[in-house]
Amino acid sequence: MTPPTLWPLQSVTRIRRAWGGSLKYSGGRCIMYEYIKGIIEDIGTDYIVLEAGGIGYFITATGGTINMCRVGESVKIYIYQSVKEDNISLYGFASAEEKRMFLRLVSVSGIGPRIAVQTLTAVSVQELAIALVTGDTAALTRVPGIGKKTAQRMILELREQVDNDELPSGDFKAAAAADERCISEAVGALTALGIPQAEAVRAVKEAASKADTAEEIIRIVLKGIDKF
């Protein structure tokens, strides 16, 4: 990923006074932008135009961000700046939490800013967090531009980065990990009985929604052993 543009402090001070945004400092220099406060001037299907300090910023935004905006209203939009050789683009988010999840997404190989925005348009931060923690590749592949391999890579790289406050309850992550252990134990036991692994995985996933323990899953699968 191309690093963001760094600006001298004296230049940033003048810019900051002009439009009232917040800037992150690092080693005596500054990364633009953290957020911009301004007035919504235009809204499109995948963008907003935000005026601040007499400048109109064209910002590609998530669906949730666009839905909360109204022309003429004052808003605070969290910003990610993408800098390429021939283009500088701004991406906007209604909350710091949404931006934080976006930053995780673009850290994954094969996911650029536009796919990350599409992902957060298709699913909420909480829905995405749940999919990552539970390893739900089916939910992730429903997002345009995300295939099975990319979904698996997302889960592998981001699962441990999900915060508890992004999940339905504080113990959700622990519960999801326990469910995964049950499934793994059940598959191992069934393959030890001679059931092919692919068939065991399929049967266990079907039975998991009806049981709370590995033993119960195994019992349900063995009752339907004629399927094998």
XYZ file of C-alpha atoms in Angstrom:
228
model
C 0.000 0.000 0.000
C 1.290 3.452 -0.891
C 2.015 5.425 2.290
C -0.130 8.531 2.893
C 1.170 11.981 2.054
C 3.139 13.609 4.877
C 2.995 17.369 5.316
C 5.260 19.803 7.235
C 3.725 21.040 10.478
C 3.661 24.708 9.456
C 1.645 23.903 6.312
C -0.718 21.671 8.263
C -1.393 24.375 10.839
C -2.685 26.710 8.126
C -4.821 23.973 6.555
C -6.213 22.891 9.912
C -7.327 26.424 10.765
C -9.033 26.682 7.392
C -11.273 23.615 7.551
C -11.353 22.438 11.145
C -10.276 18.832 10.538
C -8.202 16.685 12.871
C -4.734 15.527 11.830
C -2.501 12.741 13.133
C 1.084 13.666 13.948
C 4.037 11.315 13.619
C 7.697 12.269 14.124
C 7.093 16.000 13.666
C 5.019 15.412 10.538
C 1.347 14.862 9.910
C -0.863 12.330 8.115
C -3.957 13.782 6.395
C -6.849 13.205 7.154
C -8.432 11.785 10.329
C -11.844 13.388 9.783
C -13.465 16.415 8.162
C -16.380 18.450 9.512
C -18.463 20.303 6.970
C -21.721 20.706 5.053
C -23.084 18.073 2.666
C -23.389 19.653 -0.786
C -24.202 16.607 -2.925
C -25.001 12.916 -2.500
C -24.554 10.167 -5.098
C -25.040 6.411 -5.127
C -21.549 5.803 -3.767
C -20.193 9.230 -2.839
C -20.807 12.498 -1.041
C -19.453 15.996 -1.638
C -18.526 17.658 1.652
C -17.734 21.382 1.779
C -15.305 22.540 4.474
C -13.393 25.808 4.488
C -14.604 26.700 1.002
C -13.332 23.417 -0.482
C -15.607 20.687 -1.826
C -14.257 17.211 -1.030
C -15.410 14.325 -3.249
C -15.566 11.351 -0.896
C -16.375 7.752 -1.808
C -18.468 6.490 1.102
C -20.085 3.368 2.498
C -23.812 2.834 2.065
C -24.467 3.439 5.748
C -22.570 6.728 5.651
C -24.465 7.925 2.577
C -27.818 7.000 4.144
C -27.127 9.167 7.217
C -26.268 12.245 5.134
C -28.672 14.973 4.053
C -27.850 17.848 1.703
C -27.318 21.046 3.663
C -26.648 19.312 6.978
C -23.434 19.559 9.003
C -21.635 16.241 9.486
C -18.371 14.773 10.726
C -16.910 12.202 8.314
C -13.934 10.021 9.177
C -11.496 9.925 6.279
C -9.052 7.510 4.675
C -6.769 9.029 2.041
C -5.536 6.725 -0.739
C -2.493 8.052 -2.604
C -1.398 6.525 -5.909
C 0.938 7.781 -8.628
C -1.909 9.133 -10.750
C -4.708 9.566 -8.235
C -5.542 10.757 -4.722
C -8.879 9.509 -3.390
C -10.808 10.071 -0.181
C -12.983 7.415 1.461
C -15.482 8.372 4.146
C -17.103 6.701 7.151
C -19.828 7.724 9.565
C -17.982 6.377 12.606
C -14.486 5.709 13.879
C -15.476 2.039 14.294
C -16.375 1.724 10.622
C -13.089 3.342 9.605
C -11.156 1.017 11.930
C -12.718 -2.043 10.282
C -11.990 -0.563 6.843
C -8.300 -0.194 7.758
C -8.184 -3.851 8.764
C -9.765 -4.880 5.471
C -7.280 -2.989 3.285
C -4.417 -4.612 5.204
C -5.420 -7.949 3.651
C -3.688 -8.823 0.381
C -6.090 -8.556 -2.538
C -8.477 -6.107 -0.866
C -8.250 -2.498 -1.998
C -10.197 0.511 -0.741
C -13.122 0.062 -3.147
C -13.707 -3.591 -2.229
C -13.394 -2.655 1.444
C -16.078 0.031 0.986
C -18.293 -2.460 -0.888
C -17.871 -4.908 1.999
C -18.937 -2.349 4.612
C -21.859 -1.367 2.387
C -23.024 -4.975 2.093
C -22.651 -5.801 5.806
C -22.446 -3.806 9.030
C -19.334 -3.721 11.212
C -20.992 -6.147 13.633
C -22.094 -8.548 10.887
C -18.590 -8.531 9.433
C -17.050 -9.087 12.869
C -19.339 -12.082 13.434
C -18.451 -13.563 10.030
C -14.730 -13.214 10.765
C -14.911 -14.714 14.258
C -17.158 -17.628 13.226
C -15.270 -18.306 9.987
C -18.377 -17.747 7.872
C -16.900 -17.719 4.358
C -20.374 -17.918 2.800
C -21.331 -14.551 4.292
C -18.110 -12.949 3.057
C -18.322 -14.327 -0.490
C -21.736 -12.717 -0.908
C -19.887 -9.398 -1.122
C -19.109 -8.476 -4.773
C -15.393 -8.892 -5.487
C -14.669 -11.334 -2.651
C -14.057 -14.954 -3.662
C -13.594 -17.994 -1.449
C -9.794 -17.701 -1.194
C -9.967 -14.008 -0.291
C -12.662 -14.740 2.306
C -10.493 -17.454 3.861
C -7.525 -15.067 3.933
C -9.657 -12.393 5.598
C -10.707 -14.825 8.314
C -7.151 -16.059 8.861
C -5.639 -12.571 9.109
C -8.431 -10.615 10.817
C -10.179 -13.032 13.177
C -7.909 -12.243 16.127
C -8.126 -8.499 15.472
C -11.867 -8.301 16.098
C -12.670 -6.436 19.316
C -15.271 -7.696 21.765
C -17.181 -4.410 21.527
C -17.751 -5.127 17.812
C -19.602 -8.350 18.678
C -23.138 -8.855 20.072
C -21.854 -9.592 23.585
C -18.561 -9.690 25.460
C -18.466 -13.500 25.559
C -19.342 -13.993 21.888
C -15.748 -14.596 20.810
C -15.232 -17.218 23.499
C -18.512 -18.908 22.563
C -17.541 -18.938 18.879
C -14.173 -20.489 19.739
C -15.940 -23.148 21.835
C -18.292 -23.953 18.922
C -15.316 -24.327 16.605
C -13.633 -26.723 19.055
C -16.810 -28.819 19.234
C -16.971 -29.065 15.456
C -13.287 -29.994 15.229
C -13.666 -32.680 17.909
C -16.746 -34.125 16.240
C -15.080 -34.286 12.819
C -12.026 -35.971 14.354
C -14.145 -38.592 16.102
C -16.178 -39.374 13.000
C -13.133 -39.721 10.736
C -11.624 -42.086 13.339
C -14.730 -44.247 12.815
C -13.923 -44.452 9.109
C -16.201 -41.744 7.758
C -14.498 -39.781 4.931
C -13.422 -36.330 6.154
C -15.360 -34.354 3.536
C -18.555 -36.206 4.438
C -17.862 -35.811 8.167
C -17.360 -32.051 7.822
C -20.587 -31.677 5.845
C -22.605 -33.768 8.292
C -21.142 -32.038 11.357
C -21.941 -28.574 10.007
C -25.531 -29.673 9.378
C -25.838 -31.093 12.896
C -24.062 -28.275 14.734
C -27.108 -25.991 14.756
C -29.079 -28.687 16.625
C -26.495 -29.491 19.314
C -24.413 -27.783 22.006
C -21.591 -30.310 22.491
C -19.334 -32.494 20.343
C -20.998 -35.604 21.804
C -24.453 -34.441 20.757
C -23.213 -33.597 17.262
C -21.689 -37.065 16.891
C -24.913 -38.694 18.125
C -27.006 -36.795 15.568
C -24.637 -37.670 12.736
C -24.510 -41.353 13.657
C -28.316 -41.511 13.720
C -28.236 -40.500 10.085
C -25.356 -42.833 9.234
C -27.312 -44.281 6.346
C -26.489 -41.082 4.446
C -22.917 -42.335 4.093
